[in-house]
GROMACS .gro file of C-alpha atoms in nm:
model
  421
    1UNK     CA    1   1.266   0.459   0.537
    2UNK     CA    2   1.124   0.230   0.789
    3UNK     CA    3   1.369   0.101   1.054
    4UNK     CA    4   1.446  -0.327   0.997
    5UNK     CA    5   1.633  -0.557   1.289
    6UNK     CA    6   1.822  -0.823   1.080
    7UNK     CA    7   1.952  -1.159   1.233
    8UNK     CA    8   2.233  -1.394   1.046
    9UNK     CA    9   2.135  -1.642   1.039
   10UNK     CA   10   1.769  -1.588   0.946
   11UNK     CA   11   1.584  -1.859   1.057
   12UNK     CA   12   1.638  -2.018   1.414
   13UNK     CA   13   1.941  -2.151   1.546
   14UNK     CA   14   2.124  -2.336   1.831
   15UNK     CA   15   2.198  -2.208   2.178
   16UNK     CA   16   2.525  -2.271   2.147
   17UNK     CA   17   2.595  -2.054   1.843
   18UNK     CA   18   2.658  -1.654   1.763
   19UNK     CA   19   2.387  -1.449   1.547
   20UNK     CA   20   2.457  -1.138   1.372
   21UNK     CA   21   2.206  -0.856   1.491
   22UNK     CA   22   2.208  -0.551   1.229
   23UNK     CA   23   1.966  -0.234   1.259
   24UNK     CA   24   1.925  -0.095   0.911
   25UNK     CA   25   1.651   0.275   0.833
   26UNK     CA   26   1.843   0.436   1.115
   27UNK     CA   27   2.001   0.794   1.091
   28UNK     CA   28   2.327   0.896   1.018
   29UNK     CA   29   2.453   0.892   1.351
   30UNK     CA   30   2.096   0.838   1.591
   31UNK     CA   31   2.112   0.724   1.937
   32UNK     CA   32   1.964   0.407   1.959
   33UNK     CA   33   1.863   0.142   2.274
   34UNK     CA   34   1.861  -0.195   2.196
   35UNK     CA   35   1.652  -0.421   2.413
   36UNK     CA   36   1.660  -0.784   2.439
   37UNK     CA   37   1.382  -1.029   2.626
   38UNK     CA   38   1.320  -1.375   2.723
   39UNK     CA   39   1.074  -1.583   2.950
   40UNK     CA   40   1.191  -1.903   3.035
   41UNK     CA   41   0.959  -2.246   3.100
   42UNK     CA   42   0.841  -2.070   3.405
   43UNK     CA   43   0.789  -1.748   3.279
   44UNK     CA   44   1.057  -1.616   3.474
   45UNK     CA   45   1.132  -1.274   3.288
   46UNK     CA   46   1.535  -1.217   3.141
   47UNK     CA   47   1.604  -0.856   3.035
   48UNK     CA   48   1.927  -0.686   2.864
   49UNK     CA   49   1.986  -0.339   2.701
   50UNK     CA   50   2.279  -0.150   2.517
   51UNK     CA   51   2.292   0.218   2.401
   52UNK     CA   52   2.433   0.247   2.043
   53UNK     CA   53   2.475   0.475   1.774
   54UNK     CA   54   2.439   0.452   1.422
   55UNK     CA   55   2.689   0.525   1.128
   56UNK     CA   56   2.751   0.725   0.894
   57UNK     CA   57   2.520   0.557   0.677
   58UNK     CA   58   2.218   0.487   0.937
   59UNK     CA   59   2.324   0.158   1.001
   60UNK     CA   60   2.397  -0.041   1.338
   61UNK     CA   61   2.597  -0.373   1.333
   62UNK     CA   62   2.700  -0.498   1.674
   63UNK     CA   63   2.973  -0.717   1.509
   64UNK     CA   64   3.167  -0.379   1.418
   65UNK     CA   65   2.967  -0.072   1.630
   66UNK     CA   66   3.081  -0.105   2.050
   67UNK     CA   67   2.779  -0.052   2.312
   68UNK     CA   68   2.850   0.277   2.502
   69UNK     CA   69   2.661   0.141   2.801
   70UNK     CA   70   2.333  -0.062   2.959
   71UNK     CA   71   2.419  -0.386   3.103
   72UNK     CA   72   2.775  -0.434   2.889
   73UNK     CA   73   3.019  -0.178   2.700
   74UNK     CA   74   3.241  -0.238   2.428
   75UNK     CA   75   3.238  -0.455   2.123
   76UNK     CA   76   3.006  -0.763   2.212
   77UNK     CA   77   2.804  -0.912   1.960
   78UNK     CA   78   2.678  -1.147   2.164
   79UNK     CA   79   2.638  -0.890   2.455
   80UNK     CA   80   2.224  -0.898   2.438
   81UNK     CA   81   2.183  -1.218   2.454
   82UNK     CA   82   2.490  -1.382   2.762
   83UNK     CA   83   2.377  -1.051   2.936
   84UNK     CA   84   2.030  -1.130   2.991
   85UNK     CA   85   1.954  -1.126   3.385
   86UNK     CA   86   1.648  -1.223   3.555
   87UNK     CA   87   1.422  -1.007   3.707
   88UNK     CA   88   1.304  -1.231   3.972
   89UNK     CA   89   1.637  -1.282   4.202
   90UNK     CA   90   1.831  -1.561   4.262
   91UNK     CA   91   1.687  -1.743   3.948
   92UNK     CA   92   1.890  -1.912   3.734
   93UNK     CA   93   1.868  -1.960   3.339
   94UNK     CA   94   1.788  -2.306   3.234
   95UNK     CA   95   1.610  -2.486   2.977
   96UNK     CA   96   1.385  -2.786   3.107
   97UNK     CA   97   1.246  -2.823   2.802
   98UNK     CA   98   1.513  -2.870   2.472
   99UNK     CA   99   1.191  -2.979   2.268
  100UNK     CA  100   1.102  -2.626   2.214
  101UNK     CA  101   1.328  -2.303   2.147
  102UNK     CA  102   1.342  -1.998   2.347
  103UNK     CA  103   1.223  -1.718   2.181
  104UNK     CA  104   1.453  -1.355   2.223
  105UNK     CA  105   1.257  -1.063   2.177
  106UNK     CA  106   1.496  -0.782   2.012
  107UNK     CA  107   1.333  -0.399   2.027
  108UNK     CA  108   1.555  -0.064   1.883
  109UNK     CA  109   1.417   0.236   2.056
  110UNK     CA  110   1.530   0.602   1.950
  111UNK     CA  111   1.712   0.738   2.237
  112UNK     CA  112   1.966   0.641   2.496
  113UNK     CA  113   1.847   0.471   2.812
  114UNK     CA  114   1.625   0.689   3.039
  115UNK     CA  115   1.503   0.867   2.737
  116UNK     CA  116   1.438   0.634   2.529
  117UNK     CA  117   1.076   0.553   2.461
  118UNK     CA  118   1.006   0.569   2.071
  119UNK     CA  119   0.977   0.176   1.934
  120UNK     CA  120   1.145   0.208   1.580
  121UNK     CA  121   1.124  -0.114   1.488
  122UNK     CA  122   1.128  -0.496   1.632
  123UNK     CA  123   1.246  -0.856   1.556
  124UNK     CA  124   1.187  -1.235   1.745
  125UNK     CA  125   1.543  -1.431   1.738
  126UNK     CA  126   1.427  -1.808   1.849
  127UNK     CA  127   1.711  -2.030   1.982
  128UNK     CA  128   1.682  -2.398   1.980
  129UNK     CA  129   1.867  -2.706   2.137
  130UNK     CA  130   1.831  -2.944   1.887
  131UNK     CA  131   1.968  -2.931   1.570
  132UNK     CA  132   1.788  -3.085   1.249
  133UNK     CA  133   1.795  -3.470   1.250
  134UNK     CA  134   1.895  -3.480   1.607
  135UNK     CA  135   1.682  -3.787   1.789
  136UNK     CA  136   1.579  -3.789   2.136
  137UNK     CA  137   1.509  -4.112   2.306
  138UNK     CA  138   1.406  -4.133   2.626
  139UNK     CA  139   1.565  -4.392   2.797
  140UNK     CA  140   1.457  -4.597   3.117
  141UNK     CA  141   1.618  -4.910   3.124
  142UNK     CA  142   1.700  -5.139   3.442
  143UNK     CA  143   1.734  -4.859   3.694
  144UNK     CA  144   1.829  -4.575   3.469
  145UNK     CA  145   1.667  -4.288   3.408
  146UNK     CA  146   1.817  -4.063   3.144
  147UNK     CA  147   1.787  -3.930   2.767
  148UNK     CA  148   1.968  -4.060   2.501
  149UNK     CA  149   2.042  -3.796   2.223
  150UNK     CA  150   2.185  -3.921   1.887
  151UNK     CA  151   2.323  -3.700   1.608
  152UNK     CA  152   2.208  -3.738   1.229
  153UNK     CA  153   2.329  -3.982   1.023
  154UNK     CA  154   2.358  -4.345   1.010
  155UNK     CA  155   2.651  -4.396   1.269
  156UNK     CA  156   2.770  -4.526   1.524
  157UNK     CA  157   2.900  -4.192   1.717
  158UNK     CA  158   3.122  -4.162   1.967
  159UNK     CA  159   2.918  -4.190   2.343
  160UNK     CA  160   2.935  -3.906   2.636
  161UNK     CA  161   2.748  -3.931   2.958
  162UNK     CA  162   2.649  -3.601   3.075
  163UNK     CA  163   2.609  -3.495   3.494
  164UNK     CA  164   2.516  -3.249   3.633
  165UNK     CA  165   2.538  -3.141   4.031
  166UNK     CA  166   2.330  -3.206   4.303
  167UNK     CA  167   2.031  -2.970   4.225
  168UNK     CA  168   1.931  -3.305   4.073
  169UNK     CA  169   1.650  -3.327   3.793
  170UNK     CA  170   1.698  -3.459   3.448
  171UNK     CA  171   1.927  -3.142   3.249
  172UNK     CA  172   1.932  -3.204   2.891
  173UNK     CA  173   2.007  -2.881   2.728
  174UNK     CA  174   2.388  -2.997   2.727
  175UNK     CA  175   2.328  -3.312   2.561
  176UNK     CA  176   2.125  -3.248   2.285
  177UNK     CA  177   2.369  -2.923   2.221
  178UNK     CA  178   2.641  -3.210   2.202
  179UNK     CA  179   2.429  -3.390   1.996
  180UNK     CA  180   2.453  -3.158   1.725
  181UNK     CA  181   2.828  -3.179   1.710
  182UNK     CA  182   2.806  -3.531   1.657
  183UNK     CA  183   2.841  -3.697   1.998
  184UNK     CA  184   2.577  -3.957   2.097
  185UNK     CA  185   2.504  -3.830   2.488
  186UNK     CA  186   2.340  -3.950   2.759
  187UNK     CA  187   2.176  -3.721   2.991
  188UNK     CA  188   2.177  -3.926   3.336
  189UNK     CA  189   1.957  -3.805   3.632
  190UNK     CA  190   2.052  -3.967   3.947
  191UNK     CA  191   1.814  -3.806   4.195
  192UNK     CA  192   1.465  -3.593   4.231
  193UNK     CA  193   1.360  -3.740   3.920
  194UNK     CA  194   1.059  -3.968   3.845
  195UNK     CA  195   1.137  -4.310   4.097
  196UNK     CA  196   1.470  -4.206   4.134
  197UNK     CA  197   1.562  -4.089   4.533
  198UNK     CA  198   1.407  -3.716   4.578
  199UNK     CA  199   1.690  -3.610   4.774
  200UNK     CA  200   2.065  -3.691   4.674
  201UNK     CA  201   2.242  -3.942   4.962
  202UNK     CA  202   2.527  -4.152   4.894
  203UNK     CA  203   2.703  -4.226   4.587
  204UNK     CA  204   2.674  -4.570   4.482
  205UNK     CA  205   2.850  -4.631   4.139
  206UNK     CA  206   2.692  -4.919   4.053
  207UNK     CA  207   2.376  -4.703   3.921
  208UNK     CA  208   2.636  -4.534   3.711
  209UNK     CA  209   2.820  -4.840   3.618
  210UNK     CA  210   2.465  -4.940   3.422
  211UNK     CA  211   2.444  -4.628   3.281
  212UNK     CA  212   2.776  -4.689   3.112
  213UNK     CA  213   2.704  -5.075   3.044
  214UNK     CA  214   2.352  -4.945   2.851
  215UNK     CA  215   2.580  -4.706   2.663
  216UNK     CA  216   2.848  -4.955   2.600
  217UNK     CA  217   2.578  -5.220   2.454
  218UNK     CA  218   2.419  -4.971   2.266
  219UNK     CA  219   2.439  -5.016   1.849
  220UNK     CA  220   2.483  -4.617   1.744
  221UNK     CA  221   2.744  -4.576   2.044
  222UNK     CA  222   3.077  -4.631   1.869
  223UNK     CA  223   3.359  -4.837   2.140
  224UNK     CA  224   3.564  -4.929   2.273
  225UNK     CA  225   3.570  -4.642   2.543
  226UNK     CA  226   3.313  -4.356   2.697
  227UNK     CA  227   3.354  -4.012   2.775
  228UNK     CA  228   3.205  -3.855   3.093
  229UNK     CA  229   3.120  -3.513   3.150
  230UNK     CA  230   3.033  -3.366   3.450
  231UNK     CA  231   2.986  -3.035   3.597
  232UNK     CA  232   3.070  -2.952   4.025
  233UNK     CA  233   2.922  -3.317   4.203
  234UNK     CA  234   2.820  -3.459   3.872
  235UNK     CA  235   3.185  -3.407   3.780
  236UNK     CA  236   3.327  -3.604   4.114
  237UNK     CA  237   3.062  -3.866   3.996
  238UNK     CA  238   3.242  -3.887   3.664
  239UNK     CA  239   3.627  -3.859   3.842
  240UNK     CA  240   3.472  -4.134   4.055
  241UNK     CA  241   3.338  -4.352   3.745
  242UNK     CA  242   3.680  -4.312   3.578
  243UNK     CA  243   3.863  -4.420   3.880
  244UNK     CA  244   3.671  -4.739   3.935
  245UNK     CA  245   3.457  -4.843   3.655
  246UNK     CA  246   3.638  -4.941   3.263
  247UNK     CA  247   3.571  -4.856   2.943
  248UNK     CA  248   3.579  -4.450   2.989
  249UNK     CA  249   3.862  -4.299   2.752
  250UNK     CA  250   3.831  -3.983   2.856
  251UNK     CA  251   3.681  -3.743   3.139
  252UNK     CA  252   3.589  -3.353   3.135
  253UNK     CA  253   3.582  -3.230   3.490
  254UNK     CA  254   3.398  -2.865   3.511
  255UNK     CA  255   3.457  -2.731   3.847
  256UNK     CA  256   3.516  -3.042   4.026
  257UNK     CA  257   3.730  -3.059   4.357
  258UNK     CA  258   3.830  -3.446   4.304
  259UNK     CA  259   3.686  -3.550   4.669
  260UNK     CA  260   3.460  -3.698   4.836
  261UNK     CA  261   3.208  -3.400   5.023
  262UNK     CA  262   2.961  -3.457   5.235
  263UNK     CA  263   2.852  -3.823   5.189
  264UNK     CA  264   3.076  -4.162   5.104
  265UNK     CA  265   3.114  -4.310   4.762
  266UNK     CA  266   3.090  -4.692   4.736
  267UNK     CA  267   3.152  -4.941   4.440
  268UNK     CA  268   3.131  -5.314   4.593
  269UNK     CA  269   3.383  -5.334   4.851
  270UNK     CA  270   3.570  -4.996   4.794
  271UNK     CA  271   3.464  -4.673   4.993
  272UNK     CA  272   3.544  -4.316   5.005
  273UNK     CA  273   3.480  -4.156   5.331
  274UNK     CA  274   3.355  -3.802   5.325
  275UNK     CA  275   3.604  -3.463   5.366
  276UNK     CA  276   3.266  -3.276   5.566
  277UNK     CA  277   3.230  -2.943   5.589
  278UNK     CA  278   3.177  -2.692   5.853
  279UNK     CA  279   2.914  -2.446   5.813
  280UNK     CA  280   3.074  -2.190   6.102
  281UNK     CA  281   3.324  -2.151   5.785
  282UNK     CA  282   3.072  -1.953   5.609
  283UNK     CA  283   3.083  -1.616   5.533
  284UNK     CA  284   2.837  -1.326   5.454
  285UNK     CA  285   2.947  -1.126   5.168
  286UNK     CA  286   2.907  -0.787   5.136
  287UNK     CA  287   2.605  -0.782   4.911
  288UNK     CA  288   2.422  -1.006   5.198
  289UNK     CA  289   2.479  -1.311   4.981
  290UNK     CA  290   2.600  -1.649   5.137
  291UNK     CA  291   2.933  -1.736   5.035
  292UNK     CA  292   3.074  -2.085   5.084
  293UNK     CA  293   3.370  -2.126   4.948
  294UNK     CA  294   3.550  -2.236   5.222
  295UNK     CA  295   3.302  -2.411   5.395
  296UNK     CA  296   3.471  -2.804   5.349
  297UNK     CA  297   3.684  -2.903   5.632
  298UNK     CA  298   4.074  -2.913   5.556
  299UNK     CA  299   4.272  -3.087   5.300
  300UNK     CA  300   4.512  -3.271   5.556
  301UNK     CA  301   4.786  -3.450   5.371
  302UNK     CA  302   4.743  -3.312   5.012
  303UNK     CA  303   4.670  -3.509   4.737
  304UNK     CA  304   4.677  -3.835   4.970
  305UNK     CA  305   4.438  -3.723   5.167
  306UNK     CA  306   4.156  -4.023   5.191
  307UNK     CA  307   3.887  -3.865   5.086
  308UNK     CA  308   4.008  -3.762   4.775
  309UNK     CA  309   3.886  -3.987   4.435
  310UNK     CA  310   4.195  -4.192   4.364
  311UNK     CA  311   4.217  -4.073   3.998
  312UNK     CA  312   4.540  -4.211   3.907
  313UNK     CA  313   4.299  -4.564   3.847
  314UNK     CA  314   4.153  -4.373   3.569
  315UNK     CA  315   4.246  -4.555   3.240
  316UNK     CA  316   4.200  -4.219   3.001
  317UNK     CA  317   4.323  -3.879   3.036
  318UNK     CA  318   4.121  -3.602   3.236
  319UNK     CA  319   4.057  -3.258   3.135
  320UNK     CA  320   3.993  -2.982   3.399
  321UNK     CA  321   3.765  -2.701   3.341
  322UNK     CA  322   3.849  -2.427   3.614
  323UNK     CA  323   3.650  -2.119   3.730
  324UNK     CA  324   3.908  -1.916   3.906
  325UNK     CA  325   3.649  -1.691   4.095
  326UNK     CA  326   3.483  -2.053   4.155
  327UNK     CA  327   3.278  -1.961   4.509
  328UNK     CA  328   3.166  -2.303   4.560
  329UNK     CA  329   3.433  -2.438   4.645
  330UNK     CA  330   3.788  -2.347   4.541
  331UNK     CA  331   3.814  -2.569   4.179
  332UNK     CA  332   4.154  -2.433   4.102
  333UNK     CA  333   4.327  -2.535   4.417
  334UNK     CA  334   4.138  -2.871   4.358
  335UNK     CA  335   4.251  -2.900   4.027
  336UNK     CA  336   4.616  -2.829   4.137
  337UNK     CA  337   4.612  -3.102   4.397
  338UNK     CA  338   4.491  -3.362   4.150
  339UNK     CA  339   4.780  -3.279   3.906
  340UNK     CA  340   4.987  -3.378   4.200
  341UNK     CA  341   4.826  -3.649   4.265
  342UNK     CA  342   4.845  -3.835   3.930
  343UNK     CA  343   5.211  -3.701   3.904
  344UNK     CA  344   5.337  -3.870   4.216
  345UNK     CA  345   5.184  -4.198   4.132
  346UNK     CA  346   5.367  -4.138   3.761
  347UNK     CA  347   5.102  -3.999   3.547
  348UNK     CA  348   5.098  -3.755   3.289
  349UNK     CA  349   5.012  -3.411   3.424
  350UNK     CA  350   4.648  -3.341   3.282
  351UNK     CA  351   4.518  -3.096   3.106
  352UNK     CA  352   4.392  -2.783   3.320
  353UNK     CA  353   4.194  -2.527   3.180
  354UNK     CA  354   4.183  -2.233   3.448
  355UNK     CA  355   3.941  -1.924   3.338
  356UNK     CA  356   3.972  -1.577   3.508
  357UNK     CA  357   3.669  -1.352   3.614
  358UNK     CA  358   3.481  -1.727   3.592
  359UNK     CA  359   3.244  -1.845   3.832
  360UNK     CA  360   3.130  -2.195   3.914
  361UNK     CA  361   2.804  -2.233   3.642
  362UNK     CA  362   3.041  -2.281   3.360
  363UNK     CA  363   2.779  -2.370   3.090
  364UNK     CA  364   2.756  -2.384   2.697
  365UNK     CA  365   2.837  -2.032   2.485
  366UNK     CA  366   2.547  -1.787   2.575
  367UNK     CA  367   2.430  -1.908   2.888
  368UNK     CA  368   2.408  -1.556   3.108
  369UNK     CA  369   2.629  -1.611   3.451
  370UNK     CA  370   2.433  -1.727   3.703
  371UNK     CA  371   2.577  -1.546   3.987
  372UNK     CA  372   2.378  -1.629   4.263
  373UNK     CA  373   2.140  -1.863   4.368
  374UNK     CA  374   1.929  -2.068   4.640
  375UNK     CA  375   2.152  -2.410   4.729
  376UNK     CA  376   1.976  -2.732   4.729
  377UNK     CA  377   2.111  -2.793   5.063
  378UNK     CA  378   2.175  -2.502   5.298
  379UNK     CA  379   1.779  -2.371   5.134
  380UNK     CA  380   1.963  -2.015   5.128
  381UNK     CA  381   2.049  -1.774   4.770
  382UNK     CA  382   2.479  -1.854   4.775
  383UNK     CA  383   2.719  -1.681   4.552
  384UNK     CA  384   2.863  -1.842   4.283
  385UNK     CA  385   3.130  -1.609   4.170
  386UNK     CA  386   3.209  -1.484   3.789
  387UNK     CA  387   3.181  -1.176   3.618
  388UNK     CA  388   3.024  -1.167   3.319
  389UNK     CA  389   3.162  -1.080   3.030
  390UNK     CA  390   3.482  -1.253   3.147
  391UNK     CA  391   3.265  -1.566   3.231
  392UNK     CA  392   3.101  -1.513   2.884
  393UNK     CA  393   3.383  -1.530   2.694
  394UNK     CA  394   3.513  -1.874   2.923
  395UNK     CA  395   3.198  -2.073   2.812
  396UNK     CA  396   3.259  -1.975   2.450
  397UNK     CA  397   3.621  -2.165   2.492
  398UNK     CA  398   3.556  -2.428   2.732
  399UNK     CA  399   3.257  -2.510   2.476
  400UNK     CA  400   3.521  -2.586   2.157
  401UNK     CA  401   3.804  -2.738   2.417
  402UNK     CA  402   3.558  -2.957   2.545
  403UNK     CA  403   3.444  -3.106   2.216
  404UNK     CA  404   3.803  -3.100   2.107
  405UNK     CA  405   3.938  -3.321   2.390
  406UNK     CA  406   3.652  -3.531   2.336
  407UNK     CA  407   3.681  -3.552   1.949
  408UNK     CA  408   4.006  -3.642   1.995
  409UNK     CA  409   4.004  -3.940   2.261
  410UNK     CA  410   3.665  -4.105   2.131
  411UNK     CA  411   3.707  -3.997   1.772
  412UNK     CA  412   4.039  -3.922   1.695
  413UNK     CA  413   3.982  -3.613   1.544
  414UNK     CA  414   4.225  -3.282   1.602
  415UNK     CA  415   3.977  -2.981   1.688
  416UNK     CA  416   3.675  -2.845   1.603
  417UNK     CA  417   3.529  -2.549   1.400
  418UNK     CA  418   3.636  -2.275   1.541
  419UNK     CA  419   3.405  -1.996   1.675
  420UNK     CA  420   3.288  -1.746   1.416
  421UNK     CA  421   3.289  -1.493   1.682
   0.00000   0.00000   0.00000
């Protein structure tokens, strides 16, 4: 009997969802390897493996058999693909291109890892970013540079605008993933892309005020309110936005701090001067890696400290997505002084999400930790923090709170479908 790899679903799916690998033809009992692959856009190579053993019956099911070792252990059905690492250092997983799916290469070898050498049998699992009916639009209006993704149907849907941090570019994967859980999102670029600035300077909110206003105006963007999402600087551009601009209903902070960094913020005639940072502050960890968490200068005077966003201006509630082994700068703390913050001037206390064993790339379910990498600034590979599995498992549920906050301030919807892993 000739050794099959099944996947559930068969045909392609999104990034953001689970598959059901099977091995079927195996004997009772056989060692196995399985191997996964990817090359990205650049053909940067991503490899994983897991030693496994068949059942009684010859079969292998990584939703009920546990990996006994490789790059993960234990019961991870998803293990082959979040554990994929690059082989070139420092490199981090992205898609620049959400046009086109990746394509996983699965391979079962007989054996356990050395040994194993024997290919029994082999399968190609392609992941895309847009699901069917999804519409991309790029958009370059006024100033703004950005793409507008709009789910299927007739609408109008309820309107995100997606940023991302300060590596700059034009980021879309999150978008059109949003897309296809029916949110119409704008991914904005605000530097190093096209005739935007190549290097990221000051923050001047009236870029992102037009962003919103093209959003706002827009037929299949349902009012009367935004949503902003942001990730690290993109998400102190979107604490910013909600603090001076109107019309957002709701904001999703992922590893934030809620200040001002290195360079001021203006909107007309209001400024926020920068904390700074002090680069003696940086450390050398033991693996040789940069680490910068505590680079920025002190918080002096809490959460009225003037360089922090003045979020209590914010008309909607804010949700805070927190890495708690964050090593660019410490989110949690940040997110703790923010609560206090909107409580003193009589807010609600907002939502805050705080992960363990999470790092600072919080991305959508899947994504494999990036846990190092070369800053846009300093030129040098940094630390990010996060372990994997642990950070695994904190996309997966930021992923579905995210939607549900979102659902429920722009749609007024409860929750969303819960993961079927």
């Amino acid at each position: 009997m000739s050794v099959t790899v099944t996947l559930g679903p068969a045909g392609r799916c999104r990034w953001d969802e689970p598959v059901r690998i099977a091995v079927r033809g195996l004997a009772p009992g056989q060692p196995v390897t399985l191997r996964a692959s990817l090359r990205d856009e650049k053909d940067a190579l991503f490899r994983a493996h897991a030693r496994y053993c068949a059942d009684a019956h010859g079969q292998l099911d990584l939703e009920r058999a546990p990996a006994l070792g490789g790059s993960f252990a234990g019961l991870e059905p998803m293990g082959l693909i979040w554990a994929l690492e690059p082989e070139k250092p420092f490199w981090r997983f992205l898609k620049r291109d959400v046009q086109t799916p990746f394509a996983v290469e699965l391979e079962v070898l007989d054996g356990h890892d050395p040994d194993a050498q024997w290919l029994l049998g082999r399968a190609v699992h392609e992941r895309d970013f847009l699901a069917p009916g999804v519409r991309r639009e790029p958009v370059r209006a006024g100033r703004v540079r950005a793409t507008l993704f709009l789910p299927p149907g007739p609408g109008p849907f309820p309107g995100i605008i997606d940023i991302f941090g300060v590596g700059g570019a034009l980021l879309e994967y999150r978008a059109s993933l949003l897309a296809g859980h029916g949110f119409a999102t704008l991914a904005l670029a605000y530097c190093d892309f096209e005739d935007l600035p190549k290097k990221f300077d000051t923050i001047h909110l009236d870029y992102f005020e037009e962003a919103l206003c093209y959003m706002l105006q827009h037929t299949q963007v349902k009012g009367p309110g935004i949503g902003l999402l942001g990730i690290s600087l993109g998400a102190d551009i979107c604490l910013s936005m909600a603090s001076f601009l109107k019309n957002i209903s709701a904001t999703v902070s992922i590893n934030g701090s809620g200040f001002n960094g290195n360079k001021a913020i203006y909107y007309k005639e209001n400024s926020i001067p920068p904390l700074g940072h002090d680069l003696r502050r940086m450390k050398v960890a033991f693996s040789g890696l940069l680490d910068i968490v505590d680079i920025r200068n002190d918080i002096v005077g809490g959460c009225e400290n003037p360089c922090m966003i003045p979020i209590e201006k914010a008309q909607g509630p804010i949700l805070f997505i927190v890495g708690q082994d964050d090593h660019n700068w410490r989110s949690e703390l940040y997110a703790q002084i923010a609560s206090e913050r909107l409580q003193a001037h009589g807010k609600e206390k907002p939502q805050i999400i705080s992960y363990p064993g999470t790092g600072h790339y919080i991305e959508p379910p899947y994504f494999p930790m990036c846990p190092a990498s070369l800053h846009k600034l300093l030129d040098k590979p940094v630390m990010w923090g996060g372990e994997p599995r642990a950070h695994s498992k904190a996309q997966v549920d930021a992923w579905q709170q995210i939607q549900t906050f979102f659902h429920k301030h722009l749609n007024g919807k409860k929750s969303v479908k819960p993961s079927k892993l």
